[in-house]
Short mmCIF file of C-alpha atoms in Angstrom, two decimals:
data_model
loop_
_atom_site.label_atom_id
_atom_site.label_comp_id
_atom_site.label_asym_id
_atom_site.label_seq_id
_atom_site.Cartn_x
_atom_site.Cartn_y
_atom_site.Cartn_z
CA MET A 1 128.07 107.13 99.76
CA LEU A 2 124.25 107.54 98.30
CA ASP A 3 121.57 108.39 101.08
CA TRP A 4 117.99 109.45 100.25
CA SER A 5 118.71 113.18 101.29
CA ARG A 6 121.13 113.52 98.05
CA VAL A 7 119.54 111.26 95.56
CA SER A 8 115.99 113.03 96.30
CA HIS A 9 117.39 115.78 94.92
CA TYR A 10 118.57 114.55 91.73
CA THR A 11 116.25 115.14 88.80
CA PHE A 12 118.60 113.62 85.98
CA LEU A 13 120.40 110.32 85.28
CA GLU A 14 123.50 112.46 84.64
CA ASP A 15 123.35 113.78 88.36
CA PHE A 16 124.21 110.14 89.67
CA GLN A 17 128.08 109.98 89.13
CA ILE A 18 128.18 106.32 90.15
CA LEU A 19 125.88 105.71 86.93
CA GLN A 20 128.77 107.82 84.95
CA ASN A 21 131.68 105.48 85.43
CA SER A 22 129.84 102.26 85.30
CA ASP A 23 130.88 99.72 82.24
CA ARG A 24 127.58 100.22 80.56
CA ASP A 25 126.06 103.86 80.09
CA VAL A 26 122.53 103.30 81.56
CA ARG A 27 121.80 106.61 80.11
CA GLU A 28 121.36 105.10 76.74
CA LYS A 29 119.10 102.58 77.58
CA PRO A 30 115.43 102.84 76.57
CA TRP A 31 113.98 103.39 79.89
CA ALA A 32 116.45 106.05 80.43
CA LYS A 33 115.16 108.77 77.49
CA ALA A 34 112.76 111.37 78.38
CA LEU A 35 110.26 110.47 76.04
CA ASN A 36 109.86 106.65 76.72
CA ARG A 37 109.43 107.34 80.10
CA GLU A 38 106.50 109.85 79.44
CA MET A 39 105.03 107.63 77.43
CA MET A 40 105.15 105.08 80.12
CA LYS A 41 103.50 107.43 82.33
CA LYS A 42 100.66 107.88 79.84
CA TYR A 43 100.24 104.33 79.32
CA GLN A 44 100.15 103.53 82.91
CA ARG A 45 97.38 106.43 83.36
CA ILE A 46 95.20 105.00 80.71
CA LYS A 47 95.45 101.54 82.42
CA ARG A 48 94.33 102.86 85.72
CA ALA A 49 91.35 105.07 83.77
CA ARG A 50 90.36 101.77 82.15
CA LYS A 51 90.12 100.11 85.60
CA GLU A 52 88.40 103.40 87.07
CA VAL A 53 85.58 102.92 84.31
CA ILE A 54 85.10 99.14 85.20
CA ARG A 55 84.83 100.26 88.86
CA CYS A 56 82.35 103.00 88.18
CA ASN A 57 80.32 100.69 85.93
CA ILE A 58 80.17 98.27 88.96
CA LYS A 59 79.11 101.22 91.40
CA VAL A 60 76.31 102.33 88.85
CA TRP A 61 74.87 98.89 88.62
CA ARG A 62 74.77 98.54 92.37
CA LEU A 63 73.03 101.73 92.46
CA HIS A 64 70.50 100.76 89.84
CA THR A 65 69.88 97.51 91.91
CA SER A 66 69.40 99.42 95.12
CA ILE A 67 67.09 101.86 93.50
CA VAL A 68 65.24 98.89 92.02
CA ASP A 69 64.84 97.12 95.31
CA GLU A 70 64.00 100.20 97.15
CA GLU A 71 61.37 100.98 94.67
CA ALA A 72 60.19 97.22 95.11
CA HIS A 73 60.10 97.54 99.07
CA PHE A 74 57.89 100.92 99.15
CA SER A 75 55.33 99.95 96.66
CA LYS A 76 54.36 97.03 98.55
#
């Protein structure tokens, strides 16, 4: 029986005996290959970075508006 304490120590798909005896060899799936997993990690990082750039641009715009409003308030 699998439990989290054992599964959390596995680092490779080959460590899972339950996967070795299955009808289909999951180690041959595209998502099981190290290069593909690494590329997916990089893709997700780029995707998050693009969202972060959008977030930062919104914050910059808000800061700019705040500075303009404050300047207008104090120049009265």
